[in-house]
PDB file of C-alpha atoms in Angstrom:
ATOM      1  CA  THR S  13      15.767 -18.441 -16.577  1.00  0.00           C
ATOM      2  CA  LEU S  14      17.568 -18.054 -13.244  1.00  0.00           C
ATOM      3  CA  ASP S  15      17.351 -21.060 -10.980  1.00  0.00           C
ATOM      4  CA  PRO S  16      14.884 -20.192  -8.158  1.00  0.00           C
ATOM      5  CA  ALA S  17      17.193 -21.535  -5.437  1.00  0.00           C
ATOM      6  CA  LEU S  18      20.041 -19.337  -6.661  1.00  0.00           C
ATOM      7  CA  ALA S  19      17.793 -16.296  -7.014  1.00  0.00           C
ATOM      8  CA  ALA S  20      16.518 -16.721  -3.465  1.00  0.00           C
ATOM      9  CA  ARG S  21      20.077 -16.656  -2.113  1.00  0.00           C
ATOM     10  CA  GLN S  22      20.662 -13.294  -3.796  1.00  0.00           C
ATOM     11  CA  TRP S  23      17.875 -11.626  -1.836  1.00  0.00           C
ATOM     12  CA  SER S  24      18.101 -10.537   1.781  1.00  0.00           C
ATOM     13  CA  THR S  25      15.952 -12.074   4.512  1.00  0.00           C
ATOM     14  CA  TRP S  26      13.415 -10.210   6.639  1.00  0.00           C
ATOM     15  CA  THR S  27      12.763 -10.403  10.366  1.00  0.00           C
ATOM     16  CA  LYS S  28       9.238  -9.906  11.705  1.00  0.00           C
ATOM     17  CA  TRP S  29       8.409  -8.416  15.101  1.00  0.00           C
ATOM     18  CA  ALA S  30       6.548 -10.912  17.278  1.00  0.00           C
ATOM     19  CA  GLU S  31       3.812  -8.447  18.210  1.00  0.00           C
ATOM     20  CA  PRO S  32       1.918  -5.754  16.271  1.00  0.00           C
ATOM     21  CA  VAL S  33       3.339  -2.245  16.528  1.00  0.00           C
ATOM     22  CA  PHE S  34      -0.034  -0.502  16.297  1.00  0.00           C
ATOM     23  CA  LEU S  35      -3.609  -1.474  17.156  1.00  0.00           C
ATOM     24  CA  GLY S  36      -5.315   1.673  15.859  1.00  0.00           C
ATOM     25  CA  VAL S  37      -8.918   2.698  16.378  1.00  0.00           C
ATOM     26  CA  ASN S  38     -11.194  -0.329  16.144  1.00  0.00           C
ATOM     27  CA  GLY S  39      -8.278  -1.978  14.363  1.00  0.00           C
ATOM     28  CA  ALA S  40      -5.792  -0.536  11.891  1.00  0.00           C
ATOM     29  CA  ALA S  41      -5.237  -1.356   8.220  1.00  0.00           C
ATOM     30  CA  ASP S  42      -3.361  -0.201   5.124  1.00  0.00           C
ATOM     31  CA  PRO S  43      -0.447   1.706   6.700  1.00  0.00           C
ATOM     32  CA  SER S  44       1.194   4.582   4.825  1.00  0.00           C
ATOM     33  CA  VAL S  45       4.304   5.769   6.668  1.00  0.00           C
ATOM     34  CA  THR S  46       6.326   8.859   5.812  1.00  0.00           C
ATOM     35  CA  ARG S  47       9.376  10.315   7.554  1.00  0.00           C
ATOM     36  CA  ASP S  48       9.060  14.024   8.303  1.00  0.00           C
ATOM     37  CA  GLY S  49      12.288  15.150   9.948  1.00  0.00           C
ATOM     38  CA  ALA S  50      12.427  13.493  13.353  1.00  0.00           C
ATOM     39  CA  LEU S  51       8.750  12.504  13.135  1.00  0.00           C
ATOM     40  CA  TYR S  52       7.051   9.524  11.502  1.00  0.00           C
ATOM     41  CA  ARG S  53       3.502  10.031  10.291  1.00  0.00           C
ATOM     42  CA  MET S  54       1.227   7.102   9.457  1.00  0.00           C
ATOM     43  CA  ALA S  55      -2.081   7.330   7.659  1.00  0.00           C
ATOM     44  CA  TYR S  56      -4.195   4.214   8.072  1.00  0.00           C
ATOM     45  CA  THR S  57      -7.675   2.856   7.531  1.00  0.00           C
ATOM     46  CA  CYS S  58      -9.765   2.972  10.706  1.00  0.00           C
ATOM     47  CA  SER S  59     -13.454   2.344  11.250  1.00  0.00           C
ATOM     48  CA  ALA S  60     -16.596   3.506  12.979  1.00  0.00           C
ATOM     49  CA  PRO S  61     -18.351   0.258  13.983  1.00  0.00           C
ATOM     50  CA  GLU S  62     -21.544   2.000  14.993  1.00  0.00           C
ATOM     51  CA  GLU S  63     -21.858   3.355  11.439  1.00  0.00           C
ATOM     52  CA  GLY S  64     -20.162   0.497   9.616  1.00  0.00           C
ATOM     53  CA  ARG S  65     -17.956   2.913   7.685  1.00  0.00           C
ATOM     54  CA  ALA S  66     -14.281   2.883   6.795  1.00  0.00           C
ATOM     55  CA  LEU S  67     -12.426   6.113   7.643  1.00  0.00           C
ATOM     56  CA  LEU S  68      -8.923   7.549   7.386  1.00  0.00           C
ATOM     57  CA  CYS S  69      -6.922   8.150  10.553  1.00  0.00           C
ATOM     58  CA  LEU S  70      -3.427   9.396  11.349  1.00  0.00           C
ATOM     59  CA  ALA S  71      -0.876   8.473  14.019  1.00  0.00           C
ATOM     60  CA  GLU S  72       2.582   9.842  14.824  1.00  0.00           C
ATOM     61  CA  SER S  73       5.750   8.292  16.223  1.00  0.00           C
ATOM     62  CA  ALA S  74       9.280   9.267  17.185  1.00  0.00           C
ATOM     63  CA  ASP S  75      10.763   5.904  16.220  1.00  0.00           C
ATOM     64  CA  GLY S  76       8.279   4.009  14.031  1.00  0.00           C
ATOM     65  CA  PHE S  77       7.517   1.529  16.816  1.00  0.00           C
ATOM     66  CA  VAL S  78       5.467   3.425  19.399  1.00  0.00           C
ATOM     67  CA  TRP S  79       2.546   5.236  17.793  1.00  0.00           C
ATOM     68  CA  GLN S  80      -0.013   7.702  19.117  1.00  0.00           C
ATOM     69  CA  ASN S  81      -3.169   8.843  17.378  1.00  0.00           C
ATOM     70  CA  ILE S  82      -3.358  12.567  16.752  1.00  0.00           C
ATOM     71  CA  PRO S  83      -6.345  14.440  18.248  1.00  0.00           C
ATOM     72  CA  GLY S  84      -8.990  13.515  15.701  1.00  0.00           C
ATOM     73  CA  ALA S  85     -11.862  15.321  14.069  1.00  0.00           C
ATOM     74  CA  GLY S  86     -15.172  15.132  15.916  1.00  0.00           C
ATOM     75  CA  GLY S  87     -13.487  13.687  18.972  1.00  0.00           C
ATOM     76  CA  VAL S  88     -12.568  10.424  17.208  1.00  0.00           C
ATOM     77  CA  PRO S  89      -8.904   9.587  17.983  1.00  0.00           C
ATOM     78  CA  GLY S  90      -6.787   9.925  14.852  1.00  0.00           C
ATOM     79  CA  LEU S  91      -9.620  10.760  12.461  1.00  0.00           C
ATOM     80  CA  VAL S  92      -8.528  13.041   9.593  1.00  0.00           C
ATOM     81  CA  LEU S  93     -11.058  12.272   6.855  1.00  0.00           C
ATOM     82  CA  ALA S  94     -14.534  10.734   6.834  1.00  0.00           C
ATOM     83  CA  GLY S  95     -16.805   9.709   3.992  1.00  0.00           C
ATOM     84  CA  GLN S  96     -19.613  11.820   2.614  1.00  0.00           C
ATOM     85  CA  GLU S  97     -23.024  10.223   2.906  1.00  0.00           C
ATOM     86  CA  GLY S  98     -24.509   9.382  -0.465  1.00  0.00           C
ATOM     87  CA  ALA S  99     -21.361  10.444  -2.343  1.00  0.00           C
ATOM     88  CA  TRP S 100     -18.919   8.448  -4.463  1.00  0.00           C
ATOM     89  CA  ASP S 101     -16.565   8.366  -1.446  1.00  0.00           C
ATOM     90  CA  GLU S 102     -19.000   7.458   1.307  1.00  0.00           C
ATOM     91  CA  GLN S 103     -16.386   4.949   2.515  1.00  0.00           C
ATOM     92  CA  LEU S 104     -12.651   5.683   2.580  1.00  0.00           C
ATOM     93  CA  GLU S 105      -9.637   3.402   2.785  1.00  0.00           C
ATOM     94  CA  THR S 106      -6.092   2.636   1.605  1.00  0.00           C
ATOM     95  CA  GLY S 107      -4.696   6.142   1.997  1.00  0.00           C
ATOM     96  CA  TYR S 108      -1.228   7.168   0.826  1.00  0.00           C
ATOM     97  CA  LEU S 109       0.401  10.088   2.652  1.00  0.00           C
ATOM     98  CA  THR S 110       3.162  12.188   1.087  1.00  0.00           C
ATOM     99  CA  LYS S 111       4.831  15.507   1.872  1.00  0.00           C
ATOM    100  CA  VAL S 112       4.800  18.248  -0.770  1.00  0.00           C
ATOM    101  CA  GLU S 113       6.035  21.850  -0.887  1.00  0.00           C
ATOM    102  CA  ASP S 114       2.816  23.372   0.438  1.00  0.00           C
ATOM    103  CA  GLY S 115       2.013  20.703   3.013  1.00  0.00           C
ATOM    104  CA  TYR S 116       0.788  17.136   2.689  1.00  0.00           C
ATOM    105  CA  ARG S 117      -1.281  15.158   0.228  1.00  0.00           C
ATOM    106  CA  LEU S 118      -3.400  12.185   1.152  1.00  0.00           C
ATOM    107  CA  TYR S 119      -4.453  10.019  -1.778  1.00  0.00           C
ATOM    108  CA  TYR S 120      -7.219   7.557  -0.969  1.00  0.00           C
ATOM    109  CA  ALA S 121      -9.705   5.083  -2.397  1.00  0.00           C
ATOM    110  CA  GLY S 122     -13.385   5.908  -2.018  1.00  0.00           C
ATOM    111  CA  TYR S 123     -16.543   3.961  -2.755  1.00  0.00           C
ATOM    112  CA  PRO S 124     -20.280   4.012  -1.981  1.00  0.00           C
ATOM    113  CA  THR S 125     -21.669   1.898   0.833  1.00  0.00           C
ATOM    114  CA  SER S 126     -23.803  -0.186  -1.520  1.00  0.00           C
ATOM    115  CA  GLY S 127     -21.615  -1.417  -4.375  1.00  0.00           C
ATOM    116  CA  SER S 128     -21.992  -3.538  -7.483  1.00  0.00           C
ATOM    117  CA  PRO S 129     -21.007  -6.165  -8.517  1.00  0.00           C
ATOM    118  CA  LEU S 130     -19.426  -6.485  -5.044  1.00  0.00           C
ATOM    119  CA  PRO S 131     -19.452  -4.388  -1.858  1.00  0.00           C
ATOM    120  CA  GLY S 132     -16.745  -1.737  -2.160  1.00  0.00           C
ATOM    121  CA  PHE S 133     -17.267  -1.264  -5.898  1.00  0.00           C
ATOM    122  CA  PRO S 134     -16.900   0.949  -7.797  1.00  0.00           C
ATOM    123  CA  GLY S 135     -13.727   2.244  -6.142  1.00  0.00           C
ATOM    124  CA  SER S 136     -12.154   5.486  -7.351  1.00  0.00           C
ATOM    125  CA  LEU S 137      -9.214   7.628  -6.272  1.00  0.00           C
ATOM    126  CA  GLY S 138      -9.561  10.866  -4.298  1.00  0.00           C
ATOM    127  CA  LEU S 139      -7.182  13.485  -2.927  1.00  0.00           C
ATOM    128  CA  ALA S 140      -7.080  15.513   0.293  1.00  0.00           C
ATOM    129  CA  HIS S 141      -4.635  18.243   1.351  1.00  0.00           C
ATOM    130  CA  SER S 142      -3.249  19.518   4.647  1.00  0.00           C
ATOM    131  CA  ALA S 143      -1.012  22.452   5.482  1.00  0.00           C
ATOM    132  CA  ASP S 144       0.129  21.035   8.836  1.00  0.00           C
ATOM    133  CA  GLY S 145      -0.125  17.257   8.398  1.00  0.00           C
ATOM    134  CA  ARG S 146      -3.048  16.977  10.798  1.00  0.00           C
ATOM    135  CA  ALA S 147      -6.067  18.873   9.471  1.00  0.00           C
ATOM    136  CA  PHE S 148      -7.080  17.513   6.047  1.00  0.00           C
ATOM    137  CA  ALA S 149      -9.706  18.663   3.565  1.00  0.00           C
ATOM    138  CA  ARG S 150     -10.642  17.344   0.151  1.00  0.00           C
ATOM    139  CA  ALA S 151      -8.664  18.978  -2.644  1.00  0.00           C
ATOM    140  CA  THR S 152     -11.566  18.265  -4.994  1.00  0.00           C
ATOM    141  CA  GLU S 153     -15.065  16.916  -4.463  1.00  0.00           C
ATOM    142  CA  THR S 154     -14.766  14.656  -7.491  1.00  0.00           C
ATOM    143  CA  ALA S 155     -12.494  11.664  -7.964  1.00  0.00           C
ATOM    144  CA  ILE S 156      -9.122  12.296  -9.588  1.00  0.00           C
ATOM    145  CA  LEU S 157      -8.923   8.810 -11.130  1.00  0.00           C
ATOM    146  CA  LEU S 158     -11.878   6.682 -12.214  1.00  0.00           C
ATOM    147  CA  PRO S 159     -12.219   3.056 -13.345  1.00  0.00           C
ATOM    148  CA  THR S 160     -11.974   2.496 -17.100  1.00  0.00           C
ATOM    149  CA  PRO S 161     -15.018   0.635 -18.482  1.00  0.00           C
ATOM    150  CA  GLY S 162     -13.893  -2.772 -19.681  1.00  0.00           C
ATOM    151  CA  GLY S 163     -10.359  -2.115 -18.422  1.00  0.00           C
ATOM    152  CA  TYR S 164      -8.185  -3.864 -15.881  1.00  0.00           C
ATOM    153  CA  ASP S 165      -9.687  -1.513 -13.267  1.00  0.00           C
ATOM    154  CA  ASN S 166     -13.267  -1.759 -14.549  1.00  0.00           C
ATOM    155  CA  ASP S 167     -14.640  -2.276 -11.029  1.00  0.00           C
ATOM    156  CA  ALA S 168     -12.248  -0.554  -8.645  1.00  0.00           C
ATOM    157  CA  ILE S 169      -9.090   1.420  -7.986  1.00  0.00           C
ATOM    158  CA  PHE S 170      -7.525   0.815  -4.564  1.00  0.00           C
ATOM    159  CA  SER S 171      -4.244   1.127  -2.652  1.00  0.00           C
ATOM    160  CA  PRO S 172      -2.390   4.001  -4.353  1.00  0.00           C
ATOM    161  CA  THR S 173       1.362   4.451  -3.923  1.00  0.00           C
ATOM    162  CA  LEU S 174       3.259   7.418  -5.316  1.00  0.00           C
ATOM    163  CA  LEU S 175       6.829   7.904  -6.517  1.00  0.00           C
ATOM    164  CA  ALA S 176       7.569  11.547  -7.261  1.00  0.00           C
ATOM    165  CA  GLY S 177      10.155  12.305  -9.937  1.00  0.00           C
ATOM    166  CA  ALA S 178      11.668  15.268 -11.751  1.00  0.00           C
ATOM    167  CA  GLY S 179       8.858  16.330 -14.040  1.00  0.00           C
ATOM    168  CA  THR S 180       6.951  13.036 -13.849  1.00  0.00           C
ATOM    169  CA  SER S 181       5.329  11.307 -10.885  1.00  0.00           C
ATOM    170  CA  TYR S 182       4.291   7.667 -10.993  1.00  0.00           C
ATOM    171  CA  LEU S 183       1.164   6.363  -9.319  1.00  0.00           C
ATOM    172  CA  LEU S 184       0.795   2.628  -8.852  1.00  0.00           C
ATOM    173  CA  TYR S 185      -2.509   1.191  -7.723  1.00  0.00           C
ATOM    174  CA  THR S 186      -4.443  -2.052  -7.439  1.00  0.00           C
ATOM    175  CA  GLY S 187      -6.895  -2.537 -10.266  1.00  0.00           C
ATOM    176  CA  HIS S 188      -9.884  -4.850  -9.852  1.00  0.00           C
ATOM    177  CA  CYS S 189     -11.875  -6.268 -12.719  1.00  0.00           C
ATOM    178  CA  CYS S 190     -14.468  -8.971 -12.121  1.00  0.00           C
ATOM    179  CA  SER S 191     -17.261  -7.831 -14.445  1.00  0.00           C
ATOM    180  CA  ALA S 192     -17.411  -6.645 -18.061  1.00  0.00           C
ATOM    181  CA  CYS S 193     -13.677  -7.318 -18.434  1.00  0.00           C
ATOM    182  CA  ALA S 194     -12.173  -7.100 -21.898  1.00  0.00           C
ATOM    183  CA  GLU S 195      -9.322  -9.339 -20.691  1.00  0.00           C
ATOM    184  CA  GLU S 196      -9.034 -12.050 -18.041  1.00  0.00           C
ATOM    185  CA  PRO S 197     -10.748 -10.972 -14.786  1.00  0.00           C
ATOM    186  CA  GLY S 198      -8.384 -10.441 -11.894  1.00  0.00           C
ATOM    187  CA  VAL S 199      -6.414  -8.198  -9.555  1.00  0.00           C
ATOM    188  CA  ARG S 200      -3.372  -6.449 -11.007  1.00  0.00           C
ATOM    189  CA  LEU S 201      -0.950  -3.609 -10.350  1.00  0.00           C
ATOM    190  CA  LEU S 202      -1.610  -0.694 -12.694  1.00  0.00           C
ATOM    191  CA  ALA S 203      -0.017   2.723 -13.146  1.00  0.00           C
ATOM    192  CA  ALA S 204      -0.632   6.315 -14.127  1.00  0.00           C
ATOM    193  CA  THR S 205       1.686   9.294 -14.648  1.00  0.00           C
ATOM    194  CA  SER S 206       1.321  12.978 -13.821  1.00  0.00           C
ATOM    195  CA  ALA S 207       3.205  16.263 -14.024  1.00  0.00           C
ATOM    196  CA  ASP S 208       1.392  17.836 -11.054  1.00  0.00           C
ATOM    197  CA  GLY S 209       0.254  14.932  -8.856  1.00  0.00           C
ATOM    198  CA  VAL S 210      -3.391  15.828  -9.440  1.00  0.00           C
ATOM    199  CA  ASN S 211      -4.137  15.123 -13.099  1.00  0.00           C
ATOM    200  CA  TRP S 212      -3.237  11.585 -14.098  1.00  0.00           C
ATOM    201  CA  THR S 213      -2.843   9.667 -17.368  1.00  0.00           C
ATOM    202  CA  LYS S 214      -3.153   5.904 -17.146  1.00  0.00           C
ATOM    203  CA  VAL S 215      -0.419   3.630 -18.487  1.00  0.00           C
ATOM    204  CA  ALA S 216      -1.924   0.999 -20.788  1.00  0.00           C
ATOM    205  CA  PRO S 217      -0.192  -2.272 -19.817  1.00  0.00           C
ATOM    206  CA  PRO S 218      -0.278  -3.579 -16.225  1.00  0.00           C
ATOM    207  CA  VAL S 219       2.859  -3.047 -14.159  1.00  0.00           C
ATOM    208  CA  LEU S 220       2.629  -6.529 -12.651  1.00  0.00           C
ATOM    209  CA  THR S 221       0.212  -9.432 -13.063  1.00  0.00           C
ATOM    210  CA  ARG S 222      -0.286 -12.837 -11.558  1.00  0.00           C
ATOM    211  CA  SER S 223       2.386 -15.482 -12.137  1.00  0.00           C
ATOM    212  CA  THR S 224       1.814 -18.899 -13.650  1.00  0.00           C
ATOM    213  CA  GLU S 225       5.120 -20.075 -12.145  1.00  0.00           C
ATOM    214  CA  LEU S 226       4.941 -18.779  -8.561  1.00  0.00           C
ATOM    215  CA  ALA S 227       2.042 -20.310  -6.623  1.00  0.00           C
ATOM    216  CA  TRP S 228       1.925 -17.576  -3.962  1.00  0.00           C
ATOM    217  CA  MET S 229       1.009 -14.947  -6.577  1.00  0.00           C
ATOM    218  CA  SER S 230      -0.815 -17.205  -9.011  1.00  0.00           C
ATOM    219  CA  GLU S 231      -4.234 -15.583  -8.491  1.00  0.00           C
ATOM    220  CA  GLY S 232      -3.267 -11.919  -8.494  1.00  0.00           C
ATOM    221  CA  VAL S 233      -1.102  -9.131  -7.114  1.00  0.00           C
ATOM    222  CA  GLY S 234      -2.085  -5.973  -5.248  1.00  0.00           C
ATOM    223  CA  GLU S 235      -1.440  -3.410  -2.469  1.00  0.00           C
ATOM    224  CA  ALA S 236       2.003  -2.253  -3.560  1.00  0.00           C
ATOM    225  CA  ASP S 237       4.683   0.154  -2.423  1.00  0.00           C
ATOM    226  CA  LEU S 238       7.257   1.493  -4.896  1.00  0.00           C
ATOM    227  CA  ILE S 239      10.570   2.981  -3.784  1.00  0.00           C
ATOM    228  CA  LEU S 240      13.832   4.082  -5.386  1.00  0.00           C
ATOM    229  CA  GLY S 241      16.717   2.379  -3.626  1.00  0.00           C
ATOM    230  CA  PRO S 242      20.088   3.923  -2.792  1.00  0.00           C
ATOM    231  CA  ASP S 243      21.549   1.663  -5.495  1.00  0.00           C
ATOM    232  CA  GLY S 244      19.477   3.392  -8.197  1.00  0.00           C
ATOM    233  CA  ALA S 245      17.163   0.406  -8.686  1.00  0.00           C
ATOM    234  CA  PHE S 246      13.407   0.498  -8.151  1.00  0.00           C
ATOM    235  CA  TYR S 247      11.921  -1.894  -5.607  1.00  0.00           C
ATOM    236  CA  LEU S 248       8.316  -3.017  -5.762  1.00  0.00           C
ATOM    237  CA  PHE S 249       6.805  -4.511  -2.612  1.00  0.00           C
ATOM    238  CA  PHE S 250       3.411  -6.121  -3.133  1.00  0.00           C
ATOM    239  CA  THR S 251       0.787  -8.591  -1.944  1.00  0.00           C
ATOM    240  CA  GLY S 252       0.615 -12.004  -3.561  1.00  0.00           C
ATOM    241  CA  LEU S 253      -2.796 -13.695  -3.812  1.00  0.00           C
ATOM    242  CA  GLN S 254      -3.450 -17.436  -3.784  1.00  0.00           C
ATOM    243  CA  GLY S 255      -6.916 -18.430  -2.667  1.00  0.00           C
ATOM    244  CA  ALA S 256      -7.452 -16.874   0.763  1.00  0.00           C
ATOM    245  CA  GLN S 257      -3.701 -16.684   1.384  1.00  0.00           C
ATOM    246  CA  ARG S 258      -1.943 -13.296   1.419  1.00  0.00           C
ATOM    247  CA  VAL S 259       1.840 -12.920   1.534  1.00  0.00           C
ATOM    248  CA  ILE S 260       4.275 -10.102   0.743  1.00  0.00           C
ATOM    249  CA  GLY S 261       6.776 -10.260  -2.088  1.00  0.00           C
ATOM    250  CA  VAL S 262       9.387  -7.978  -3.636  1.00  0.00           C
ATOM    251  CA  ALA S 263      10.672  -7.316  -7.130  1.00  0.00           C
ATOM    252  CA  ARG S 264      13.496  -5.195  -8.546  1.00  0.00           C
ATOM    253  CA  GLY S 265      13.712  -3.262 -11.812  1.00  0.00           C
ATOM    254  CA  ALA S 266      15.467  -0.466 -13.691  1.00  0.00           C
ATOM    255  CA  SER S 267      12.217   1.445 -14.280  1.00  0.00           C
ATOM    256  CA  PRO S 268       9.245   2.307 -12.028  1.00  0.00           C
ATOM    257  CA  LEU S 269       7.064   0.488 -14.565  1.00  0.00           C
ATOM    258  CA  GLY S 270       9.210  -2.641 -14.824  1.00  0.00           C
ATOM    259  CA  PRO S 271      10.039  -5.155 -16.192  1.00  0.00           C
ATOM    260  CA  TRP S 272      10.679  -6.808 -12.846  1.00  0.00           C
ATOM    261  CA  GLU S 273      12.977  -9.455 -11.469  1.00  0.00           C
ATOM    262  CA  ILE S 274      10.810 -11.080  -8.811  1.00  0.00           C
ATOM    263  CA  ASN S 275      12.198 -12.701  -5.710  1.00  0.00           C
ATOM    264  CA  PRO S 276      10.644 -16.188  -6.095  1.00  0.00           C
ATOM    265  CA  THR S 277      10.230 -16.493  -2.312  1.00  0.00           C
ATOM    266  CA  PRO S 278       7.803 -14.321  -0.283  1.00  0.00           C
ATOM    267  CA  ILE S 279       9.678 -12.034   2.121  1.00  0.00           C
ATOM    268  CA  VAL S 280       6.930 -11.873   4.781  1.00  0.00           C
ATOM    269  CA  SER S 281       4.400 -14.650   5.390  1.00  0.00           C
ATOM    270  CA  PRO S 282       1.799 -15.365   8.097  1.00  0.00           C
ATOM    271  CA  THR S 283       2.903 -17.206  11.235  1.00  0.00           C
ATOM    272  CA  VAL S 284       0.579 -19.856  12.637  1.00  0.00           C
ATOM    273  CA  GLY S 285      -0.606 -18.918  16.113  1.00  0.00           C
ATOM    274  CA  SER S 286       0.557 -15.331  15.731  1.00  0.00           C
ATOM    275  CA  PHE S 287      -1.269 -12.004  15.372  1.00  0.00           C
ATOM    276  CA  ASP S 288      -0.780 -12.213  11.582  1.00  0.00           C
ATOM    277  CA  GLU S 289      -2.009 -15.780  11.144  1.00  0.00           C
ATOM    278  CA  GLY S 290      -4.874 -14.616   8.933  1.00  0.00           C
ATOM    279  CA  GLY S 291      -2.646 -12.961   6.318  1.00  0.00           C
ATOM    280  CA  VAL S 292      -0.032 -10.285   5.644  1.00  0.00           C
ATOM    281  CA  LEU S 293      -0.447  -7.627   2.954  1.00  0.00           C
ATOM    282  CA  ALA S 294      -0.218  -3.942   2.004  1.00  0.00           C
ATOM    283  CA  PRO S 295       3.497  -3.313   2.714  1.00  0.00           C
ATOM    284  CA  GLN S 296       4.950   0.171   3.239  1.00  0.00           C
ATOM    285  CA  VAL S 297       8.761   0.475   3.199  1.00  0.00           C
ATOM    286  CA  LEU S 298      11.351   3.108   4.132  1.00  0.00           C
ATOM    287  CA  ILE S 299      15.089   2.659   3.659  1.00  0.00           C
ATOM    288  CA  GLU S 300      17.110   4.414   6.347  1.00  0.00           C
ATOM    289  CA  GLU S 301      20.221   3.890   8.468  1.00  0.00           C
ATOM    290  CA  GLY S 302      21.291   0.793   6.550  1.00  0.00           C
ATOM    291  CA  LYS S 303      17.947  -0.963   6.931  1.00  0.00           C
ATOM    292  CA  ALA S 304      14.736  -1.487   5.024  1.00  0.00           C
ATOM    293  CA  ARG S 305      11.836  -0.940   7.428  1.00  0.00           C
ATOM    294  CA  MET S 306       8.407  -2.361   6.596  1.00  0.00           C
ATOM    295  CA  TRP S 307       5.015  -1.695   8.143  1.00  0.00           C
ATOM    296  CA  TYR S 308       2.250  -3.968   6.901  1.00  0.00           C
ATOM    297  CA  LEU S 309      -1.374  -4.917   7.404  1.00  0.00           C
ATOM    298  CA  SER S 310      -1.867  -8.138   9.338  1.00  0.00           C
ATOM    299  CA  PHE S 311      -5.006 -10.104  10.043  1.00  0.00           C
ATOM    300  CA  THR S 312      -5.601 -12.314  13.039  1.00  0.00           C
ATOM    301  CA  ALA S 313      -7.107 -15.745  12.505  1.00  0.00           C
ATOM    302  CA  GLU S 314     -10.481 -14.137  13.280  1.00  0.00           C
ATOM    303  CA  GLY S 315      -9.925 -11.407  10.677  1.00  0.00           C
ATOM    304  CA  TYR S 316      -9.058  -8.483  12.968  1.00  0.00           C
ATOM    305  CA  PRO S 317      -6.615  -5.960  11.416  1.00  0.00           C
ATOM    306  CA  TRP S 318      -3.449  -4.646  13.089  1.00  0.00           C
ATOM    307  CA  ILE S 319      -0.186  -3.152  11.857  1.00  0.00           C
ATOM    308  CA  GLY S 320       2.856  -5.432  11.880  1.00  0.00           C
ATOM    309  CA  TYR S 321       6.523  -4.615  11.374  1.00  0.00           C
ATOM    310  CA  ALA S 322       9.489  -6.309   9.693  1.00  0.00           C
ATOM    311  CA  GLU S 323      12.953  -5.199   8.652  1.00  0.00           C
ATOM    312  CA  SER S 324      15.943  -6.278   6.611  1.00  0.00           C
ATOM    313  CA  ALA S 325      19.530  -5.155   6.276  1.00  0.00           C
ATOM    314  CA  TRP S 326      20.418  -3.146   3.173  1.00  0.00           C
ATOM    315  CA  PRO S 327      21.182  -4.106   0.432  1.00  0.00           C
ATOM    316  CA  LEU S 328      18.070  -6.108  -0.372  1.00  0.00           C
ATOM    317  CA  PHE S 329      19.618  -7.665  -3.434  1.00  0.00           C
ATOM    318  CA  ILE S 330      23.167  -8.936  -3.949  1.00  0.00           C
ATOM    319  CA  SER S 331      24.075  -9.641  -7.558  1.00  0.00           C
ATOM    320  CA  SER S 332      26.082 -12.721  -8.438  1.00  0.00           C
ATOM    321  CA  ASP S 333      27.844 -10.807 -11.239  1.00  0.00           C
TER     322      ASP S 333
END
């Protein structure tokens, strides 16, 4: 086993911006950023306080720092998709935006307003499509990925991230099981594969689970982003859970499904007295111009969500070989 102090020195350090880069509509959560030529597009979870519902909104930027909501549906700034009353996706959150040949796909988690065994359950995965990146409509009225009874995602599927490949695309998501679990209850990173990005086959073993050796991820892992680095390695950015604490970690592997070499030290952590004092989670990363750029969900001490930003010089990992 590699000495943790040595392993930490092999990984790059990250610098956080002192202020949030986006405040959103009634807050902003779960950023999904994609580069589209000279334009950055960000799907995020917004809300309608008067209705108490989670929605999906979209903002655009020329540099990834200054964001503007697009003109939204129904006069709501940024709104691109709302829940359907009484349906499986009455509430929407944790969208993942990606560009495809015929436009854009927006994967998202949906759930009914009244859930069991907890609010927000059962969570399933849906898909919306847009030709222009602004006007979205559901690609199907039914969920494209459902919880597996007794499985690691028995109660919910949240926070999808997609890595498209030649012939096979990989979907990673956060699986929740707290009731009727065949194995230990918990929050894990799970995966599915697809040839068309619409029909998915689940991968049996979890991609990443909690660690008995690293305290910051000892109670679960979730909200991931998976990217293929310029060095040919796969990088997994994820949230580590310990009690109420949320931090962001990174791992590196030769396959999108692992196994993973985990940086033993979190790369982004909350700062006392700052806008992210309440927790940092749900990272989204782009590698460009010699840098790794991260947008993430931050919570204030009072629990209000904003989008934070951090970056690191490339490469993220320097081997001692």
